[in-house]
Amino acid sequence: MVRMKWPAIGYVRATSLEDLWTAQAAHGGSAQVLAGGQTLLATLAFRLSDPKVLIDITRIAALRGIGAQGGVLRIGALTRHAELGRDPLVRQHAPLLAEAVPLIAHPAIRNRGTIGGSLAYADPAAELPACVVALGATIVLASARGERRVAAEDFFTGLLQTALEPGEIIAAVELPSATAATRCAIVEVARRSGDYAMAGLAACLSLDAAGTVAAPRLVFFGVGSGPVLAAKAGAALAGRVLDHAAIGAAQMALAEDLDPPADMHGPPEMKRHLARVLTQRALGRFLPASEIAA
Amino acid sequence: MNDIPTPDSIGLSREDLPNSYIGRSVPRPNVPKLVQGRATYTDDVVLPRMVHAAFLRSPHAHARIVSVDATAAMQVPGVVRVFTGQDLAKVCDPWVAVLAHLKGMKSAPQHPLPLDRATWQGEPIVAVVADSRAAAEDGVAALRVEFDPLPAQVDMETALAPGATVIHTELGDNLVFQRTAVQGDVDAAFAAAHKVVEATFVTGRHTGVTLEPRSIIADYNRADGTLTVHQSTQAPHMMQNVFAKQLRMEESQVRVICKDVGGSFGIKVHVYPDEVAVAAMSRILGRPVKFVADRFEAFASDIHARDHRIKGRIAVDADGKILGFDIDDLTGIGPYSVYPRTSAIEGNQVVNLCGGPYDFANYRCTTTVVLQNKVPTCQYRAVGHPIATAVTEGLVDLAAQAIGMDPIEMRRRNLVRDDAYPFTSPAGMKFEGLSHHASLKKLLEMVPVERIRADQAEARARGVHRGLGIAAFIELTNPSPFMYGIGGARISAQDGATVRMDPDGSVVVASGVTEQGQGTEAILAQIVAHGVGVPVGKVRVITGDTQATPYGGGTWACRGAGIGGEAALQSAIALKEQLLTVAGTMLQANPASLDIVLGEVVDKATGAQRISLSEIGRIVYFRGDTLPKDLPREFVQTRHFITKEYPFAFTNGIQACWVEVDVATGMVKVLEHWCVEDCGRVINPLLVDEQVRGGIVQGLGGALYEHCVYDDQGNLLTTTMADYLVPMAAEMPEIHVGHVETPTRESLLGAKGAGEAGTAGAPGALMNAINDALRPLGGIVTAQPFTPASILRALGTI
């Protein structure tokens, strides 16, 4: 039965990655990394997880900071959602993330929660996993064995499952910088502001001067076991001039892309329907004025 | 009666009548301590030798308890003792929640912890007591309890069907209570009607989410044989009786102390098995035992409410005159009727209240109350009112649509006339004086109906769907013994107040009604300051202590102001008379020529100051030798009040709701909401407005978001604040509140209740607004909560 008071737990503060590897070696699988704590602390209170030691990584400088270099935006894993929302580099190079932040939970959670924590937890209804897949990001992973890079779309492997291996943490997220041709949007339907979405869409594509779509990535959240990259809908858009007919084709193609589960808010068919509505709402923003008037 | 001067009644501005506090928005004296974190909630109370309880709760909706093995739990560091149902039964008797005036009602005996069977998921089964709550939870985790799952009766629709699982075999079936009220000739009226419209309504099972969860410390003292209970409750004297009776003690041996309470909404006026278990464990241990429900426990064990399915028909003539209502209500209440108010009252209220605002001749309404394996339901804010109002007003709107009449005109033609009182409704309710037409008129002054209709048409042309809905309602307040007392429950309908003046001229009032955050203590201070004639800052208020306040019922069913307030006013006036008698002797003046204004005795005619209350206090208390020997000098006065003429003081009001429905997603946005209500004398306009606003938010919450969702095995799926959606500020609209004042003539104060009006009317107004928005698309919703899925289904989208 669910409870609300934590059991007694040990606490270690790591101030460098070396510290972290040492602590992990000492405590092994009974240790749990603590960053923003917005998911972990609740699972502890519910006694859903049972670590013996928490290793606090929030003072590790190597996991902090946001920088842009050579067409790549690097966001440290400890970047809190609120920081993401107000950072000028993020706004310039990855405006989709800035647009996503107000949709993430509530201010108190945004002040504590980190991008690394959100990606590592991989909640299927969370905004940031969908955003990083839509943006074609690379997740930088670190462990005592060294660093490795995983494409965002390969990082999420199932319900609350990721490519993270034991002892590994997310160090940073690297994103290609937005160009003048980049069009991004995030839209969702949630029962109340701040709730997990019943269905959401993070969309990213390029539009040339003629209005032709390139590299479309429509990533849905809240409709599967993780962020769902709608490949067929993307294919229906790629190389076409973006107009109502193209959007309609993408909506049709979603039938093959999505296999949503039922949840407390409604049946799979509702999520399919909402996904089509969100496709219209997200892509409709990029239509030329003449199309909108029509 | 009703001749107490207020600024309005004597044509003065508030500034011109400094002594007048009734009708003024006086700041609440207890707010700073609440917002500075200096309140004393039950969990803030720490007693020597105190231990903490945690409960193992049933993971099954229905199961036989095969065995309890506490061996490992007793080894957990800090664990003091483990208690089972059998252990507690040695000191604590079971209770049966029936009321004699609810004919034929039945329920099963309920123990603090069940002896052999779990009957809902979340029911407390075994208790662990330890040095800390965390250690007690560790102990619960180490318990080994074997259950044998039994078939669960979840769906109320099949509770009485052949093959249903009978939850308590000794009762024979799952029927708790059934009542039909009939007036006129319903069948004939419907047969002859111009139009008959019918619909099936559902009100979603929800609960009252209090910021402060249920909390209790029970402290049995073996040295003097007393039980002192610190509890977050609405009714300390009722709980005193319950603890005494169940634990085989004298009432005088039990003291219930209730300091600050963080919200109640009816949740904290019931007897909960885990709380009685805490008292029984303290009785056995001779130590203080604390239990504070966590949020999960709150969802799985606080009472739920409003789990009803209602089939309704309305008959109208060609002019829109309502000929009759024919209603069939079914409600599932969990496995036990809740003690001592019972779980049949909500259904009974539906029978009493349907059609309430209207003048019509033919009425038939049946409620059927059945058992099921879910959390027990009982009285929650506006008991039965939001159900009856949604059904009544939903049917009235459907009838108006069927005959092509404007819904406002439909109401104007059918609301009981303002000069028709006293009036007895077809359901048998007696109304002393209501103001439906004045309230409708006031509402139409506030709601820009023409502008809204123009906006609605313009928006529809753009594919944006907005709707306006109206709901008139009546509300039952100031209950007499006819609510519970006549049924045998020891719940006082009478309340008392003791008002005293201390030597420094300050005044203390001790009252039997209680404060849960709504401002009871503020209005008591205002009333007493007004009645005695002192600055409101000179009044201190004591509530929530059975040993220190006059006996009373507490605060529920909207009785704090109307009953407790009148007792305070009468005792304040009695104290003033006593003070003026003494002052007259001191000043050698006729007491009738004197008055008290802001703590000073003045000459009534000239206003000249004669002597201060603090000087009178100094002389009486310290130099009483200088006064005549036979001078009465009791600066303590107590009065009690109970309503005698009417079983209830009914209030009325009307609400309007303006919404936008996103027909692509099914999302509803409430754009604006209005409420006009008539609670009689308004004591503190700001508090009444906020009560109405809070009530509306709770009503909108139940209609849009709040839902205790079960699967078909009886597993509760909504056990966190992420799954159980309460209304949040971001989604709530601007709420406009207006008043019509029709004071009750039963009291000098003239106040009726105000706390439930918002909740009573909001769901019906919202439902009608959504359906007004959906009308061009052919959709209609009648099952709350109105979720995106339900609206998309109504539109045929999914």
mmCIF file of C-alpha atoms in Angstrom, chain B residues 23-151:
data_model
loop_
_atom_site.group_PDB
_atom_site.id
_atom_site.type_symbol
_atom_site.label_atom_id
_atom_site.label_comp_id
_atom_site.label_asym_id
_atom_site.label_seq_id
_atom_site.Cartn_x
_atom_site.Cartn_y
_atom_site.Cartn_z
ATOM 1 C CA GLY B 23 -23.065 44.209 7.127
ATOM 2 C CA ARG B 24 -19.455 45.395 6.984
ATOM 3 C CA SER B 25 -16.505 43.714 5.317
ATOM 4 C CA VAL B 26 -14.386 43.625 8.471
ATOM 5 C CA PRO B 27 -10.979 41.971 7.940
ATOM 6 C CA ARG B 28 -10.764 38.528 9.498
ATOM 7 C CA PRO B 29 -8.808 38.663 12.755
ATOM 8 C CA ASN B 30 -7.405 35.138 12.299
ATOM 9 C CA VAL B 31 -5.988 35.667 8.834
ATOM 10 C CA PRO B 32 -2.462 36.812 9.831
ATOM 11 C CA LYS B 33 -1.824 33.644 11.807
ATOM 12 C CA LEU B 34 -3.079 31.508 8.950
ATOM 13 C CA VAL B 35 -0.956 33.173 6.294
ATOM 14 C CA GLN B 36 2.109 33.470 8.535
ATOM 15 C CA GLY B 37 2.106 29.780 9.347
ATOM 16 C CA ARG B 38 1.323 30.432 13.013
ATOM 17 C CA ALA B 39 -1.972 28.579 13.123
ATOM 18 C CA THR B 40 -2.382 25.492 15.298
ATOM 19 C CA TYR B 41 -3.551 22.601 13.184
ATOM 20 C CA THR B 42 -3.912 19.233 14.844
ATOM 21 C CA ASP B 43 -0.603 18.090 13.367
ATOM 22 C CA ASP B 44 1.111 21.057 15.060
ATOM 23 C CA VAL B 45 0.137 19.680 18.469
ATOM 24 C CA VAL B 46 2.959 17.662 20.036
ATOM 25 C CA LEU B 47 2.333 15.870 23.312
ATOM 26 C CA PRO B 48 4.736 14.093 25.663
ATOM 27 C CA ARG B 49 4.912 10.301 25.151
ATOM 28 C CA MET B 50 3.049 10.610 21.863
ATOM 29 C CA VAL B 51 3.149 7.752 19.350
ATOM 30 C CA HIS B 52 2.082 7.676 15.703
ATOM 31 C CA ALA B 53 -0.307 5.402 13.859
ATOM 32 C CA ALA B 54 -0.210 4.137 10.293
ATOM 33 C CA PHE B 55 -2.708 1.775 8.719
ATOM 34 C CA LEU B 56 -2.478 -1.148 6.386
ATOM 35 C CA ARG B 57 -5.374 -0.550 4.038
ATOM 36 C CA SER B 58 -7.188 -3.116 1.971
ATOM 37 C CA PRO B 59 -5.763 -3.556 -1.520
ATOM 38 C CA HIS B 60 -9.012 -5.288 -2.489
ATOM 39 C CA ALA B 61 -12.523 -3.937 -2.959
ATOM 40 C CA HIS B 62 -13.914 -6.988 -1.194
ATOM 41 C CA ALA B 63 -11.913 -9.713 0.516
ATOM 42 C CA ARG B 64 -11.902 -12.047 3.456
ATOM 43 C CA ILE B 65 -9.089 -11.346 5.894
ATOM 44 C CA VAL B 66 -7.451 -14.760 6.230
ATOM 45 C CA SER B 67 -4.599 -13.961 8.571
ATOM 46 C CA VAL B 68 -2.513 -11.163 10.026
ATOM 47 C CA ASP B 69 1.124 -11.884 10.863
ATOM 48 C CA ALA B 70 2.747 -9.020 12.767
ATOM 49 C CA THR B 71 5.930 -10.830 13.749
ATOM 50 C CA ALA B 72 8.208 -8.983 11.351
ATOM 51 C CA ALA B 73 6.438 -5.671 11.920
ATOM 52 C CA MET B 74 7.078 -5.917 15.665
ATOM 53 C CA GLN B 75 10.806 -6.251 14.905
ATOM 54 C CA VAL B 76 10.934 -2.946 13.009
ATOM 55 C CA PRO B 77 12.836 -0.348 15.075
ATOM 56 C CA GLY B 78 10.432 2.078 16.726
ATOM 57 C CA VAL B 79 7.299 -0.048 16.382
ATOM 58 C CA VAL B 80 5.356 -0.134 19.646
ATOM 59 C CA ARG B 81 2.347 -2.284 18.888
ATOM 60 C CA VAL B 82 0.149 -3.707 16.164
ATOM 61 C CA PHE B 83 -3.655 -3.683 16.429
ATOM 62 C CA THR B 84 -6.229 -5.762 14.572
ATOM 63 C CA GLY B 85 -9.996 -5.453 14.506
ATOM 64 C CA GLN B 86 -10.279 -8.086 17.249
ATOM 65 C CA ASP B 87 -7.893 -6.125 19.482
ATOM 66 C CA LEU B 88 -9.946 -2.946 19.208
ATOM 67 C CA ALA B 89 -13.303 -4.687 19.558
ATOM 68 C CA LYS B 90 -12.325 -5.409 23.180
ATOM 69 C CA VAL B 91 -12.628 -1.699 24.030
ATOM 70 C CA CYS B 92 -14.722 -0.280 21.216
ATOM 71 C CA ASP B 93 -18.277 -1.087 20.128
ATOM 72 C CA PRO B 94 -19.411 -1.067 16.497
ATOM 73 C CA TRP B 95 -21.883 1.484 15.189
ATOM 74 C CA VAL B 96 -24.828 1.277 12.805
ATOM 75 C CA ALA B 97 -25.646 4.388 10.786
ATOM 76 C CA VAL B 98 -29.406 4.605 10.414
ATOM 77 C CA LEU B 99 -31.882 7.356 11.271
ATOM 78 C CA ALA B 100 -35.321 6.488 12.611
ATOM 79 C CA HIS B 101 -37.157 9.048 10.469
ATOM 80 C CA LEU B 102 -35.736 7.539 7.277
ATOM 81 C CA LYS B 103 -38.296 4.727 7.243
ATOM 82 C CA GLY B 104 -36.946 1.275 6.523
ATOM 83 C CA MET B 105 -33.321 2.353 6.365
ATOM 84 C CA LYS B 106 -30.762 -0.362 7.114
ATOM 85 C CA SER B 107 -27.004 -0.674 7.364
ATOM 86 C CA ALA B 108 -24.506 -3.083 8.885
ATOM 87 C CA PRO B 109 -22.469 -2.708 12.087
ATOM 88 C CA GLN B 110 -19.097 -1.087 11.391
ATOM 89 C CA HIS B 111 -16.020 -1.595 13.558
ATOM 90 C CA PRO B 112 -13.005 0.727 13.696
ATOM 91 C CA LEU B 113 -11.031 -2.064 12.032
ATOM 92 C CA PRO B 114 -13.024 -4.884 10.404
ATOM 93 C CA LEU B 115 -13.102 -8.250 12.159
ATOM 94 C CA ASP B 116 -12.989 -10.569 9.165
ATOM 95 C CA ARG B 117 -13.769 -8.812 5.892
ATOM 96 C CA ALA B 118 -12.543 -5.817 3.887
ATOM 97 C CA THR B 119 -15.342 -4.108 1.985
ATOM 98 C CA TRP B 120 -13.627 -1.329 0.049
ATOM 99 C CA GLN B 121 -10.188 -0.712 -1.346
ATOM 100 C CA GLY B 122 -8.561 1.653 1.143
ATOM 101 C CA GLU B 123 -10.450 0.431 4.207
ATOM 102 C CA PRO B 124 -8.148 0.434 7.257
ATOM 103 C CA ILE B 125 -7.447 -3.192 8.225
ATOM 104 C CA VAL B 126 -4.489 -3.269 10.631
ATOM 105 C CA ALA B 127 -2.888 -0.418 12.588
ATOM 106 C CA VAL B 128 0.766 -0.069 13.524
ATOM 107 C CA VAL B 129 1.751 2.319 16.291
ATOM 108 C CA ALA B 130 5.369 3.506 16.470
ATOM 109 C CA ASP B 131 7.660 6.254 17.689
ATOM 110 C CA SER B 132 7.322 8.126 14.417
ATOM 111 C CA ARG B 133 5.041 8.029 11.414
ATOM 112 C CA ALA B 134 7.919 6.844 9.237
ATOM 113 C CA ALA B 135 8.621 3.941 11.610
ATOM 114 C CA ALA B 136 4.906 3.122 11.687
ATOM 115 C CA GLU B 137 4.928 3.000 7.883
ATOM 116 C CA ASP B 138 7.997 0.765 7.982
ATOM 117 C CA GLY B 139 5.993 -1.457 10.308
ATOM 118 C CA VAL B 140 3.022 -1.507 7.947
ATOM 119 C CA ALA B 141 5.356 -2.515 5.119
ATOM 120 C CA ALA B 142 6.542 -5.456 7.248
ATOM 121 C CA LEU B 143 3.030 -6.751 8.021
ATOM 122 C CA ARG B 144 2.032 -10.013 6.397
ATOM 123 C CA VAL B 145 -1.712 -9.962 5.789
ATOM 124 C CA GLU B 146 -3.325 -12.672 3.707
ATOM 125 C CA PHE B 147 -6.533 -11.765 1.876
ATOM 126 C CA ASP B 148 -8.943 -14.045 0.065
ATOM 127 C CA PRO B 149 -10.490 -11.808 -2.619
ATOM 128 C CA LEU B 150 -14.285 -11.975 -2.948
ATOM 129 C CA PRO B 151 -16.479 -10.817 -5.836
#
